[in-house]
Each structure stands twice: as structure tokens, then as C-alpha cells.
XYZ file of C-alpha atoms in Angstrom:
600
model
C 24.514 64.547 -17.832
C 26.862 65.443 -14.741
C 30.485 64.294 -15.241
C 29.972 62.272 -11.668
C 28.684 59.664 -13.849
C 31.242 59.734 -16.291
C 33.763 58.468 -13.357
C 32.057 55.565 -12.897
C 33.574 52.507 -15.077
C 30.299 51.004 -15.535
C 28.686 54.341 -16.006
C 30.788 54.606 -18.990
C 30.621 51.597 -20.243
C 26.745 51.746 -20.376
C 26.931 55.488 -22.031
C 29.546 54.638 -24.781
C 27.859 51.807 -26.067
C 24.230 53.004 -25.744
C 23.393 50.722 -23.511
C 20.740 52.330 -21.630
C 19.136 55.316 -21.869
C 20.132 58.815 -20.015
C 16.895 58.215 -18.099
C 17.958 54.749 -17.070
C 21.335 55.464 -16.492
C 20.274 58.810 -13.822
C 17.500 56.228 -12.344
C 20.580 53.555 -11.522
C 22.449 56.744 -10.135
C 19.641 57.699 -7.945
C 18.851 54.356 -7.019
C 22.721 53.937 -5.227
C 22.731 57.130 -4.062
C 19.558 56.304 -2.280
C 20.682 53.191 -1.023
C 24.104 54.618 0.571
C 22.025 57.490 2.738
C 19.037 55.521 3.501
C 21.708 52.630 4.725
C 23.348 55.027 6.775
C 20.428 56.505 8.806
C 18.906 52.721 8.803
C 15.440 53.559 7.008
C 16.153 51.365 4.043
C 13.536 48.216 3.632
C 14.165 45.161 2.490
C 11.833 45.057 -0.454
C 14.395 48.331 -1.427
C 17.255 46.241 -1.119
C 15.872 43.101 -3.303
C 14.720 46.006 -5.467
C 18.423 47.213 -6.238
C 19.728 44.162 -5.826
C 17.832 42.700 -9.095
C 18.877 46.295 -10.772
C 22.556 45.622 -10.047
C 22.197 41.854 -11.413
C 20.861 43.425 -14.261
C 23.740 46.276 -15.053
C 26.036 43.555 -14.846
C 24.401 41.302 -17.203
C 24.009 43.945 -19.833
C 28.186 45.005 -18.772
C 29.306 41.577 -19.593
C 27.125 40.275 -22.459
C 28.931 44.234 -24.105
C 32.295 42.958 -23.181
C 31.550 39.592 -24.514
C 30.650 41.385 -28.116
C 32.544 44.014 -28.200
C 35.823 42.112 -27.352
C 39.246 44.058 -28.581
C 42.693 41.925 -27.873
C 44.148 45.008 -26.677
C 45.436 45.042 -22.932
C 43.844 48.455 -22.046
C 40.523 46.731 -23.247
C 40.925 43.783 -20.990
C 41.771 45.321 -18.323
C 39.010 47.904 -18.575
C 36.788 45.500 -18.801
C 38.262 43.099 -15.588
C 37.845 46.637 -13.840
C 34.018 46.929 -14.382
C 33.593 43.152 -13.551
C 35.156 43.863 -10.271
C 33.266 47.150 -9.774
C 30.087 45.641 -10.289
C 30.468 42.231 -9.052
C 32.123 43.785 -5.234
C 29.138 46.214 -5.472
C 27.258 43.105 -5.580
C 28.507 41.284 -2.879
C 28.298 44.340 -0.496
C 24.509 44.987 -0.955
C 23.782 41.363 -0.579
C 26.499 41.530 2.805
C 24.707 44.905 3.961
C 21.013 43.311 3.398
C 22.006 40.097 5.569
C 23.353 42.348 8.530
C 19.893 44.319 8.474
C 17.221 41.895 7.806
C 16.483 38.392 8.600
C 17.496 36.302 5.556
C 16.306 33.318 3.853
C 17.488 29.759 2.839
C 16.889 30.285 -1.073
C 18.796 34.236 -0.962
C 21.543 32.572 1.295
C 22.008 30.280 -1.521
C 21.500 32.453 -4.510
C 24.580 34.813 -2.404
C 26.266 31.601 -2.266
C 25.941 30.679 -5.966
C 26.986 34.026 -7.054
C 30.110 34.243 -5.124
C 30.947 31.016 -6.310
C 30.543 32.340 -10.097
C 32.318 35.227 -9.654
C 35.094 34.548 -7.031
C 37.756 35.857 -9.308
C 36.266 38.933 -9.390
C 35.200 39.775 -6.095
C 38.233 41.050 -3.957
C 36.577 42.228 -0.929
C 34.651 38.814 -0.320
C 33.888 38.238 2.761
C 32.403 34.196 3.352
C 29.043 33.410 3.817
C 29.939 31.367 6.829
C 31.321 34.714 8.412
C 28.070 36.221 7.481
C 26.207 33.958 9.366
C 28.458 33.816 12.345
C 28.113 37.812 12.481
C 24.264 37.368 12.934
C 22.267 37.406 16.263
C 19.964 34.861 15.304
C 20.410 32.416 12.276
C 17.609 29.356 12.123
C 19.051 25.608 11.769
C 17.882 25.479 8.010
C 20.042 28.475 6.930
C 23.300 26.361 8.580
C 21.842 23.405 6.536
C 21.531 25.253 3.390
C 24.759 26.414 3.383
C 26.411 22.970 4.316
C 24.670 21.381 1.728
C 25.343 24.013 -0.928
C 28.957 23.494 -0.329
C 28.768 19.693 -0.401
C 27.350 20.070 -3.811
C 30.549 21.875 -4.257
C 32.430 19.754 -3.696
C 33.649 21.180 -0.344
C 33.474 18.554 2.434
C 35.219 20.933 4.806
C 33.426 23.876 4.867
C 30.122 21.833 4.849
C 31.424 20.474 8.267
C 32.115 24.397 9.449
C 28.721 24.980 8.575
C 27.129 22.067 10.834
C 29.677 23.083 13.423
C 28.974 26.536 14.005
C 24.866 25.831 13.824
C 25.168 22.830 16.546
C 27.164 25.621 18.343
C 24.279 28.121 18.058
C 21.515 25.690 18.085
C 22.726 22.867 20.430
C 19.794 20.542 20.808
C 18.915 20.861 16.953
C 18.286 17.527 16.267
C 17.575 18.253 12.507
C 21.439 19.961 12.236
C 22.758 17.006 13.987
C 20.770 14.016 11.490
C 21.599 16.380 8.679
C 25.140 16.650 9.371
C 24.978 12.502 9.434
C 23.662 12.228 6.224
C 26.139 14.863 4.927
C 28.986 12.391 6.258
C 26.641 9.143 4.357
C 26.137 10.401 1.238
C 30.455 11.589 1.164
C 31.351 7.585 2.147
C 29.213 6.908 -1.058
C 30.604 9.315 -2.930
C 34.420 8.766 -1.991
C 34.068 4.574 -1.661
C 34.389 4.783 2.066
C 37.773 5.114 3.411
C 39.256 4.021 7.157
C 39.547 8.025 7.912
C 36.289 9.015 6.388
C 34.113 6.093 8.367
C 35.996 7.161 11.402
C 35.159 10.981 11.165
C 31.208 9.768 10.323
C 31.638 7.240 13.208
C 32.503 9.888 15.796
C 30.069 12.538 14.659
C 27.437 9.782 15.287
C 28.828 8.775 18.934
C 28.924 12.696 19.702
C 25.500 13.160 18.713
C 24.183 9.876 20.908
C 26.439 10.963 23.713
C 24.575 14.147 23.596
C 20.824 12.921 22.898
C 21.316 10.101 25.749
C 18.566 7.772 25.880
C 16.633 9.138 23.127
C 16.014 6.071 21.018
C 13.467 7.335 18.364
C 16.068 10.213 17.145
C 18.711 7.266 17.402
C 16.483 5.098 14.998
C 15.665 8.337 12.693
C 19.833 8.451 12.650
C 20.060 4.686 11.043
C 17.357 5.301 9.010
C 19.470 8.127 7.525
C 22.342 5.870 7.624
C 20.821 2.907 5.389
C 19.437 4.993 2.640
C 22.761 4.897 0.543
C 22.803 1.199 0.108
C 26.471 0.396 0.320
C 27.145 -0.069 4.642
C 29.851 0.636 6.691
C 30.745 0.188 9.940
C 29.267 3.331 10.598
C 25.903 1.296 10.248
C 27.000 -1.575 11.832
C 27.989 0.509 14.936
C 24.751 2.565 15.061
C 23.001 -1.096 15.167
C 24.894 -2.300 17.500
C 24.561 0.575 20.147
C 20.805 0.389 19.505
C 20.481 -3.158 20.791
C 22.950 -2.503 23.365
C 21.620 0.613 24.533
C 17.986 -0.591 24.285
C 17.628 -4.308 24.764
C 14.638 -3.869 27.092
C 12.801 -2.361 24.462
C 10.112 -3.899 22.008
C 10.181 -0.854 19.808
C 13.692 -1.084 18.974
C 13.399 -5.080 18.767
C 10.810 -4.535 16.318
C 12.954 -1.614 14.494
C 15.724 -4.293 14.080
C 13.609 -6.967 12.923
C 11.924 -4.715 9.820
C 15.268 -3.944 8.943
C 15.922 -7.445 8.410
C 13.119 -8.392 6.405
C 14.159 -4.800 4.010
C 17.645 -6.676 3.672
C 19.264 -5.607 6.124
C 20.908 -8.343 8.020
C 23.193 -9.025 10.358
C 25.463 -11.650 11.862
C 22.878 -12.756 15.006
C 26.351 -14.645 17.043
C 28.637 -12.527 17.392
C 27.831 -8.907 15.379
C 30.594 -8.953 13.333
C 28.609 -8.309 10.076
C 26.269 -6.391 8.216
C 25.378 -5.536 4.853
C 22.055 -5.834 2.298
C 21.132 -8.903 0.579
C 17.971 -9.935 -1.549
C 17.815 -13.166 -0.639
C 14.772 -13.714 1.167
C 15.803 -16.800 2.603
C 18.167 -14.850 4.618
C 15.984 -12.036 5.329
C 13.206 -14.294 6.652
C 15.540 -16.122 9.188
C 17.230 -13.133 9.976
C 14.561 -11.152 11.028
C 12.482 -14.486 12.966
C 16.353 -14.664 14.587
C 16.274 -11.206 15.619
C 12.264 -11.216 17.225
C 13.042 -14.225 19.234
C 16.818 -12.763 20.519
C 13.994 -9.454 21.273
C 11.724 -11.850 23.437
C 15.228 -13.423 25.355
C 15.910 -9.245 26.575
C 12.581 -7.748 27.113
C 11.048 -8.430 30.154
C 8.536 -6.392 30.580
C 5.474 -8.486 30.118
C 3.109 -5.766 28.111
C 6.193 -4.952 25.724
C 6.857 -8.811 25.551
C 3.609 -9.262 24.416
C 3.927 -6.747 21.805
C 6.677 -8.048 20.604
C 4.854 -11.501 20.239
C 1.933 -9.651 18.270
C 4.217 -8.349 15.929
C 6.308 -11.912 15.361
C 3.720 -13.589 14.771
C 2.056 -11.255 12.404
C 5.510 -11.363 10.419
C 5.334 -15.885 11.261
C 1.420 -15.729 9.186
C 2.311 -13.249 6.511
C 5.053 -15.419 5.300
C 3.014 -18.316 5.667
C 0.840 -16.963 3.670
C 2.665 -15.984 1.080
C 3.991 -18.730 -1.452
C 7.327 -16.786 -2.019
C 10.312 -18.777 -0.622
C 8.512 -20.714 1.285
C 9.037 -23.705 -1.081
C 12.075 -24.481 0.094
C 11.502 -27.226 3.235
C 14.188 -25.716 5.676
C 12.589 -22.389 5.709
C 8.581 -23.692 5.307
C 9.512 -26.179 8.426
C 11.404 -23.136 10.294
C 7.798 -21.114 9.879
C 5.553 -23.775 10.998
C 7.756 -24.236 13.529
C 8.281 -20.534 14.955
C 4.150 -20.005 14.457
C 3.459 -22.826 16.550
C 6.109 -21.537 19.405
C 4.431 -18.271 18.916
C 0.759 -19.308 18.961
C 1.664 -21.323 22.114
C 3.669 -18.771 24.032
C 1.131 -16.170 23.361
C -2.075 -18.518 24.486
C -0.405 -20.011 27.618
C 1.961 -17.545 28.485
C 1.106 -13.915 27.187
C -2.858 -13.840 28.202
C -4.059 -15.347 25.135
C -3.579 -14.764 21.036
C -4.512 -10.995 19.893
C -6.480 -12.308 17.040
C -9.207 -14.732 17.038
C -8.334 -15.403 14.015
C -4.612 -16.692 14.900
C -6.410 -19.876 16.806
C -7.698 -21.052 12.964
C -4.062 -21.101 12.294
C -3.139 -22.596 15.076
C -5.845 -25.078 14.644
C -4.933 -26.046 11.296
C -1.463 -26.650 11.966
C -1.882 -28.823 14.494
C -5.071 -30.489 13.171
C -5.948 -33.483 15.073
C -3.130 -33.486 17.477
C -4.776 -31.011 19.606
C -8.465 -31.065 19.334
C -8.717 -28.009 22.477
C -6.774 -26.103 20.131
C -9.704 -26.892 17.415
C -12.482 -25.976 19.765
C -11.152 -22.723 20.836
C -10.848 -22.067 16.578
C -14.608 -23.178 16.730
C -15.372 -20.773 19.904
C -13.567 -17.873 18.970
C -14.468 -17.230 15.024
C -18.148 -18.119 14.757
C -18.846 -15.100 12.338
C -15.024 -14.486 10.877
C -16.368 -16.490 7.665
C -12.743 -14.360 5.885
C -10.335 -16.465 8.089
C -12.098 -19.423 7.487
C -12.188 -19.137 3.699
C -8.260 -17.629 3.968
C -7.379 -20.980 5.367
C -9.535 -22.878 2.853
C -8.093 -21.286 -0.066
C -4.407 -21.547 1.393
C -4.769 -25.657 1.633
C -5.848 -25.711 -1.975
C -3.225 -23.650 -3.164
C -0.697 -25.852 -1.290
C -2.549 -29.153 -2.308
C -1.816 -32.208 -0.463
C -4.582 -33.997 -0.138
C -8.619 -34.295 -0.245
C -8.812 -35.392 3.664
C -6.201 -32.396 4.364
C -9.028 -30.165 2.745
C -12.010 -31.883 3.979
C -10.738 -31.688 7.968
C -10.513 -27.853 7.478
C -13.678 -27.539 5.989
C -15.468 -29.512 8.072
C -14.291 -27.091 11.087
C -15.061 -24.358 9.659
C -18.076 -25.411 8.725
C -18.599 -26.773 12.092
C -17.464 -22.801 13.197
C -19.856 -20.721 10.479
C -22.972 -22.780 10.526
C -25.671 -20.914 8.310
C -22.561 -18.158 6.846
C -20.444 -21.059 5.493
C -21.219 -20.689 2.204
C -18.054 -19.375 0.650
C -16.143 -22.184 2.035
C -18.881 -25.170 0.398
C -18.301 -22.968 -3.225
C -14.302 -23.300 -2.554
C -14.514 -26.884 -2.044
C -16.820 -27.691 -4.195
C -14.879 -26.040 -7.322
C -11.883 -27.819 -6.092
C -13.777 -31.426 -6.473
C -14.915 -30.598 -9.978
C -11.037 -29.914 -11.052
C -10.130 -32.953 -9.129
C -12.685 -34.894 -11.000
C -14.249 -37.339 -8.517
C -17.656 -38.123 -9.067
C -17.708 -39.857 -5.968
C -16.572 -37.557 -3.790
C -18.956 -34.547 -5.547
C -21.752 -36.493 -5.149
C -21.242 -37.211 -1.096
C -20.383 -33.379 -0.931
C -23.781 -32.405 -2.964
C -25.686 -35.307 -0.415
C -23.927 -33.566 2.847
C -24.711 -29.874 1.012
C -28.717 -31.111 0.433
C -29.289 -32.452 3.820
C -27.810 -30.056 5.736
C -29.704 -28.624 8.701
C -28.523 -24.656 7.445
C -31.109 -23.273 4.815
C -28.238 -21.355 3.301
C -26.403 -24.489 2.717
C -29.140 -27.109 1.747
C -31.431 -24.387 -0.816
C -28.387 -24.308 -2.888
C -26.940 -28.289 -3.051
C -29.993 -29.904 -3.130
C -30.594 -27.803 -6.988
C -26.882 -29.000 -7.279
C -27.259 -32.572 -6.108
C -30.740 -33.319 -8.267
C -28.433 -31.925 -11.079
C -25.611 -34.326 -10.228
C -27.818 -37.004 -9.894
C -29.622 -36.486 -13.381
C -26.362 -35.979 -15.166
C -24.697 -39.166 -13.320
C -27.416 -41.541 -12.987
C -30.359 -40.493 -15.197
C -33.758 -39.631 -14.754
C -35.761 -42.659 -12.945
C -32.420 -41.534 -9.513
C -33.708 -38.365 -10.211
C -37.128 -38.670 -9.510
C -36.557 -40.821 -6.500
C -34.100 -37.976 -4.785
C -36.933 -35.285 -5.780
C -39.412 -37.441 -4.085
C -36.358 -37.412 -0.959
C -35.994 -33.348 -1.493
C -38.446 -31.985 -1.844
C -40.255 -32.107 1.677
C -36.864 -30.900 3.619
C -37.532 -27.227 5.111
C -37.113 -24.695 3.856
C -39.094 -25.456 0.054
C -37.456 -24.606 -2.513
C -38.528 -23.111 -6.218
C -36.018 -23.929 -8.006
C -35.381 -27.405 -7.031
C -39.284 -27.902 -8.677
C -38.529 -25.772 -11.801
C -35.282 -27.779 -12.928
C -37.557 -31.328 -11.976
C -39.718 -29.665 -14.780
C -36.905 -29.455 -16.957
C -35.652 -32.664 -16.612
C -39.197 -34.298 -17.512
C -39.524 -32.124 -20.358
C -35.980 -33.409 -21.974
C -37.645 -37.217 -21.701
C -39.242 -38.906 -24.726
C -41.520 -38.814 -24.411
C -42.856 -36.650 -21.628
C -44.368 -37.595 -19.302
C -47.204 -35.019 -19.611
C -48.659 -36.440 -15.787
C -46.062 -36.245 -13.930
C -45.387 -32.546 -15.532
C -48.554 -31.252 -14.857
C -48.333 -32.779 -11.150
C -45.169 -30.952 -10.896
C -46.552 -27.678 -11.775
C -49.943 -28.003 -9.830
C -47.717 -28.728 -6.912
C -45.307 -25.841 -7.509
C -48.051 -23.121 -8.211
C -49.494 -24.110 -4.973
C -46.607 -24.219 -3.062
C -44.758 -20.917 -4.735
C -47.710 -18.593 -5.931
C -49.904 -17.730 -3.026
C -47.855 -14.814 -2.149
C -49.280 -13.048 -5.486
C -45.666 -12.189 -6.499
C -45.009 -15.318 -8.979
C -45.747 -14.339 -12.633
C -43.121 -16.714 -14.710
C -43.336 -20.168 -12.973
C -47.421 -19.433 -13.643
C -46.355 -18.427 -17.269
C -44.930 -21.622 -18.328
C -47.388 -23.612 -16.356
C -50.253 -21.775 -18.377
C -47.951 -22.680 -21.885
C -47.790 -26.349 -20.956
C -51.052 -26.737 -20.145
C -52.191 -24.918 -23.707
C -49.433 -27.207 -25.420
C -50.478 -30.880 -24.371
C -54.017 -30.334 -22.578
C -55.983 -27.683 -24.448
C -57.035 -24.333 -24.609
C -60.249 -24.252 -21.911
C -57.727 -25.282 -19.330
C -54.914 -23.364 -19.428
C -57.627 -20.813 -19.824
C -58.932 -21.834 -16.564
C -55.392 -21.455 -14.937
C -54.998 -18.274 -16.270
C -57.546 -16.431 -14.894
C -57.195 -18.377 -11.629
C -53.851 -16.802 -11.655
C -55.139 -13.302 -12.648
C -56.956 -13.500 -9.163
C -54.039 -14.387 -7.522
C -51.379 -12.012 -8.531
C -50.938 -8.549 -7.278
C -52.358 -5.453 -9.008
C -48.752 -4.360 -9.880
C -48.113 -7.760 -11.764
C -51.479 -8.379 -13.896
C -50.678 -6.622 -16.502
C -47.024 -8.697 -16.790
C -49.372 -11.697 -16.689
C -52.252 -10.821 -19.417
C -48.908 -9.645 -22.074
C -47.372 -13.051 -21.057
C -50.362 -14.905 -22.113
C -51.131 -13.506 -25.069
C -47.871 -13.916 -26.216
C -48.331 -17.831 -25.458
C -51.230 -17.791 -27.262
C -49.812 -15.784 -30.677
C -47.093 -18.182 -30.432
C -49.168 -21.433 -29.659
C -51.817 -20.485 -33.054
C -48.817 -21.132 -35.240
C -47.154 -24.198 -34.316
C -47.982 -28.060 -33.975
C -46.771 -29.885 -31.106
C -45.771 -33.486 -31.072
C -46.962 -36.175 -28.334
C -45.424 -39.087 -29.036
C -46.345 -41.270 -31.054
C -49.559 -38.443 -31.993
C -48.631 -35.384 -33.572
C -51.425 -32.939 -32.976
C -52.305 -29.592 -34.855
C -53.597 -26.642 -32.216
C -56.257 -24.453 -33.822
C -58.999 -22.165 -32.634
C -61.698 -25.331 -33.020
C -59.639 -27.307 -30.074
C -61.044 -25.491 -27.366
């Protein structure tokens, strides 16, 4: 082995305690001798550098974990050992130095440099500062000034993360990214430190230099209070970045509306005279707040497309919180709602070109009710297929219960409004008359349901009114409505089938009027060829209280009728009746007859 290497601290160190190998040890030898003339005549690579770089890390690793265990309390020992450290760790620091002047560098290597001079700062005696590294460049990018900054804020180092955010806005001057960074830098210290008049001040004038400079550029002025509100505790630094926003922008919707969302996130403000800000839960507060702040918007604006935006966007805020049930129990703030929707719905009608949404003139229309019956009609007009707004409404007055007439004047218009698709809104009401348990009232509703002039509407409540009627008033009102039913367009099935039923829970039956009821119902409801159950159980009654040869009769009557497809359905149906029909006696009061094969 050549005595050069025996010169070498570390080289020593390494040999004496068998460290590495001789191979290893001439590689490492090679590898820095390599480095040095390949530096010099500038044909080293990068990838060579990182390549060394992670050998060096390595030496001193294996160096320091020996020193570690092989510890002697002797002076010579120590500092032999404080030498090596400093051989290594300045070797170190002047490859990663001599890689950063040669190649472009990245944020995670500037940090790892960072990180490691920081670790071994005692040791390194030739250290020259990141900071001057990257001032010594040609070209650094933003993110690299960034990195740095916040490396040293995590450090603990306020001041140098400000040198770092200086010299990049001095290199990269319209950086808007240094500049919001550097904000939040000076945020997150007030939060850390608990504020302070000379602290706010410094983060107070950083953000008036960085407006000055980005004059009239409101979006990066509302990206800087949005970085200024995400530490929850507010200064005046927030309170002045608000304040120069609706200063500087007062003719603007955008910022209006910026101002206002902030409000209803908590973020409130003293509307008179400015003087405060801070974060509160209270919705209450946010709610007014934020109303407050639209309608001070609609005072500045004047132009009338970014007034009417504006509008839009109040009175979306206005219906969402009458909408929803929280706070809005308390009467100052449910009357301040009503209120500020009906301003709204008005200015934007009469004023503004007309409401965005049709669906805003329900709204309207049900908060004024019958004061303004134009107001009703241009509901009617303008949502004749929105059967969601209609229902929305619906559902909100029975959540908010007042009264039935309340509930019956807003279905009624949108009933009026739907026609044919009001459907929904008849189930809603109706389920709200059988909780409020008025048999009256159900009964009327099932009447208006039966006879109305819709098909949609009067197929379903005149099943539910001949079921009303025959639960409420027995079977003799029953028969009577039928009779009244059952010629009203369009026919329906089902309103025949459940007549059935009812006859069949009399005793006795009335076997005539049964048998009437099906003839009828076959012939109204089976010509089509598709009906295989309502001729089914017309086929079992007949076998049950006539006899055999007719139901036979009907049967294959019906097997004509039905299509191919469905005749086998039919023949497996009626044997069926028949197997069951052999084994059981049926009772016509007061006769009780036995079926057998000798009663055909």
C-alpha cells in the first residue's frame, strides 16, 4: 500500500481498525484523485459527483460509528479523532460547494447540504453559507430561495429565512410565489411567537410592499389573505389586507363576493367603521355578517352586469339559509332572511332584468302568497316542468309546520304549475294528512285526487279514495262511489280488482254482484291478450260458487284470447285451481257445498 495513504487521517483510521479492505480503501483513493483532475479540466458529471458524494457520506459514517466504539479518554485520542471529523466533514462540504457551482441543483440536495451543515457546523471550518452559494449562481429558480427560507424557519432562524426571500425577490422580481411564500413565512412566525407590535409591523409592511408592487392585481391580493387566514388567530395584518381589498376594489363583484364567503367561514368584521376582525362560530353572526357585507357590495358596484352578479350570488346565499333549519329558529335572524330574499327577489325581477332561476319566482311566490298573486302567476309560468322546486317548497312548509291552509295554498299552485307531473307533491301531502289524522280533510284530498282531470293524478286516488271510503264508511258508500268511478277516463284495473275484494270480505258474498264485477273487468282489461291473473281468479271464482262447466267455459274463452307467449302461464294456472278446488268445500251462506268431479 503506498505510504500517501498512510498521511491521510481518515486513511489511517480506516487501515488500523480494519475498516475496509485494501481494495476499498485504493478505490476511495482513486475515486478523489479522480475527482480533483477531472474538476480541474471541467469533465466531471454530475452523476460522478452524487457518486462520491454518497462514498464520502459513507467513510464518515463508518469514521464516526469507530470513534464512537473505540472511545479512549486520552487527549491525543480526542483530538485525533476531532481531526478526522473535520477532515471528512470540510471534504464534505467542498464537493457538495464544487457540485452546486457546476451543475444546476435541486430543492431536496439544497436541503440535504443544508441539513448536513447544520449537523456538523462544529466541525466544518471552511463553511461557506448556503445563501452565499446561491447568490454565487447565474441562475437559481424561486423554489430553491423557498426551500432554503423555509428550511431555516424550521430552524428556528427567522432572519436568515427573510435573507433568503430577499435575495430571490431580488433575482426573481415579479415571483409572485416568493412574494405569497415569504407572507406566509411572516403568518405562521406571528402564530408561533403570539404576535407582537414589531412582528405584525414587519408582516404588515412586507404585505404593503408586495401590493405596492403587484398594483391592481386583485386575484394575487385575495390568494395573499387566503394565506393570511389559514393560522386562525388574526392580526391586524388581516384586518389591513381586508381593508385595502374593499378599498382598493369596491367596484368589484368578485372581491364583494370574496368578502362575503369569508364571512359566512367566520370571518367577520365590524361592517361601521372597520375597526374589527377576528373568527367566530356563531352563525348568527356569520349569517348577518356576510348578508351585511353583499348588500354594502351592491351600494359600490355599479356596473350593472357585475351588480347583477352580485345579486345571483346573495340570493343564492338568502335561499340556502332558508333552506336550511340551522339558526334560523331564532325570529330576528328567520325575519332578517325573509326579509333580505324578498328585497333580493324584487330588485333582481324589476331592476336587474329578471331572477336567474325560474325556480327563485316559487320562492318568491310562496313568501308572499296571496299578497301578490302576479308574483304567483309568473311561479305558475316559469316552472311548468321543475316538479324538484315544487316538491322542495312542499317539503320545506311541512318541515316548518304552521298550518294545513299554509300547505294546501302551496300545493294547490304547484299543482296548478305541474298539471299531469304533480305527483310527488299529492304523495307529500297526502302522507302529511295521514300523520295529522283528519279524516275529513283525507277524504276531500282523495275526492279532489279521484276527479281530477290528470290521468296521473286520478288512476292513483280514485284506488285510494274507494279504499278510504270502504274503511270510513263501509261497503253499501263503497259501491255507490264505484258506480261514480268507474266510468271517469282513463279505466282503471285496479280500481275493479280491489271492488272484488271488498265484496269478497262481505257475508255473505254477494256472488252477483262478484261475477258482474269480473265479467265487466275481463271485458274491459283482457282484450289486449296480455291479462293472465285478473282471468285467473275470475276462472277460480267462477269454479268456487258456480260450477265446473262454466269456469270451464271461461277458460278456454280466455285461452283464445291470450297471446301465444302467455297460454302456457294460463293452462299451469288452471290446473293449479283445479288441484286445489278437488280438495276443499266452500261455504255459501247459509249452504255449505262439497265440490267433486260429479258437479259438473
Amino acid at each position: 500500500m503506498p505510504n500517501v495513504l498512510e498521511t491521510r487521517l481518515d486513511i489511517k483510521l480506516l487501515m488500523s481498525y480494519n475498516l475496509m479492505n485494501d481494495h476499498m480503501i485504493a478505490n476511495l483513493v482513486n475515486e478523489r484523485k479522480t475527482f480533483i483532475r477531472k474538476t480541474a479540466t471541467k469533465e466531471i458529471t454530475k452523476e460522478e459527483c452524487l457518486k462520491l458524494l454518497a462514498l464520502e457520506l459513507n467513510v464518515m459514517a463508518i469514521c464516526s460509528s469507530a470513534i464512537d466504539k473505540y472511545h479512549i479518554p486520552r487527549s491525543w485520542f480526542i483530538d485525533e479523532s476531532v481531526g478526522i471529523m473535520k477532515l471528512l466533514c470540510n471534504r464534505i462540504d467542498h464537493l457538495y460547494f464544487s457540485m452546486f457551482q457546476m451543475f444546476s441543483i435541486g430543492c431536496v440536495l439544497l436541503v440535504e447540504y443544508m441539513e448536513f451543515q447544520s449537523k456538523y457546523k462544529k466541525f466544518i471550518t471552511n463553511e461557506i453559507h448556503p445563501l452565499i452559494v446561491l447568490m454565487s449562481k447565474k441562475k437559481c429558480e424561486p423554489q430553491m430561495y423557498i426551500a432554503a427560507a423555509t428550511f431555516e424557519y424550521e430552524k428556528q432562524n427567522i432572519q436568515m429565512a427573510r435573507r433568503y426571500f430577499e435575495e430571490g425577490i431580488i433575482k426573481h422580481i415579479n415571483n409572485k410565489t416568493l412574494y405569497l411564500e415569504q407572507l406566509w413565512i411572516e403568518v405562521m412566525y406571528l402564530g408561533d411567537v403570539g404576535g407582537g407590535h414589531l412582528n405584525e409591523m414587519k408582516a404588515i409592511q412586507i404585505y404593503k410592499n408586495t401590493i405596492k408592487h403587484f398594483e391592481n392585481d386583485m386575484e394575487f391580493h385575495i390568494l395573499l389573505l387566503d394565506r393570511s387566514i389559514e393560522v386562525k388567530p388574526l392580526w391586524r395584518l388581516q384586518h389591513e389586507i381586508v381593508c385595502d381589498l374593499m378599498e382598493i376594489y369596491k367596484l368589484s363583484d368578485v372581491m364583494w363576493h370574496k368578502v362575503a364567503t369569508l364571512c359566512a367561514d367566520g370571518f367577520i368584521f365590524d361592517q361601521n367603521n372597520n375597526s374589527f376582525f377576528g373568527y367566530v362560530k356563531d352563525f348568527q353572526k356569520r349569517a348577518r355578517c356576510c348578508i351585511l357585507t353583499y348588500n354594502e357590495g351592491l351600494k359600490n358596484v355599479l356596473n350593472v352586469t357585475r351588480k347583477r352578479n352580485l345579486m345571483k350570488l346573495l340570493t343564492e346565499y338568502i335561499i340556502k339559509l332558508w333552506k336550511c333549519n340551522n339558526g334560523i329558529r331564532n325570529s330576528e335572524i328567520n325575519t332578517l332572511v325573509k326579509r333580505e330574499m324578498k328585497k333580493a327577489f324584487q330588485v333582481g325581477h324589476f331592476h336587474l332584468g329578471g331572477l336567474h332561476k325560474p325556480e327563485y319566482y316559487v320562492y318568491w311566490a310562496v313568501l308572499c302568497q296571496d299578497n301578490r298573486p302576479e308574483i304567483l302567476q309568473l311561479a305558475i309560468d316559469y316552472n311548468k316542468e321543475n316538479v324538484r322546486v315544487w316538491a322542495e317548497v312542499l317539503e320545506y312548509y311541512v318541515i316548518h309546520f304552521e298550518s294545513y291552509t299554509t300547505l294546501k295554498k302551496i300545493f294547490d299552485v304547484g299543482y296548478q304549475a305541474l298539471g299531469n307531473k304533480s305527483l310527488l307533491l299529492w304523495e307529500i301531502t297526502d302522507s302529511v294528512l295521514q300523520q295529522y289524522c283528519d279524516v275529513t280533510l283525507l277524504g276531500k284530498f282523495y275526492e279532489e285526487g279521484a276527479k281530477s282531470p290528470y290521468p296521473e293524478i286520478s288512476n292513483v286516488y280514485k284506488v285510494d279514495y274507494l279504499e278510504w271510503i270502504h274503511m270510513y264508511d263501509g261497503i253499501s258508500s263503497a259501491r255507490k262511489l264505484f258506480d261514480q268511478l268507474k266510468n271517469l277516463e282513463p279505466q282503471n284495473k285496479k280500481l275493479y280488482t280491489d271492488m272484488i275484494e271488498y265484496e269478497k270480505l262481505q257475508q255473505p258474498i254477494n256472488v252477483s254482484n262478484i261475477r258482474n264485477l269480473y265479467n265487466v273487468a275481463c271485458s274491459k282489461f283482457c282484450r289486449q291478450g296480455t291479462e293472465v291473473t285478473l282471468w285467473s281468479k275470475c276462472i277460480e271464482f267462477e269454479l268456487t260458487y258456480i260450477g265446473r262447466a262454466t269456469a270451464e267455459k271461461i277458460y278456454k274463452m280466455a285461452l283464445q284470447i291470450v297471446k301465444p307467449h302467455l297460454r302456457t302461464d294460463l293452462k299451469r294456472n288452471y290446473k293449479t285451481i283445479n288441484e286445489i278446488h278437488s280438495k276443499r268445500t266452500v261455504t255459501i251462506d247459509p249452504v255449505v257445498i262439497e265440490i267433486s268431479d260429479d258437479d259438473e
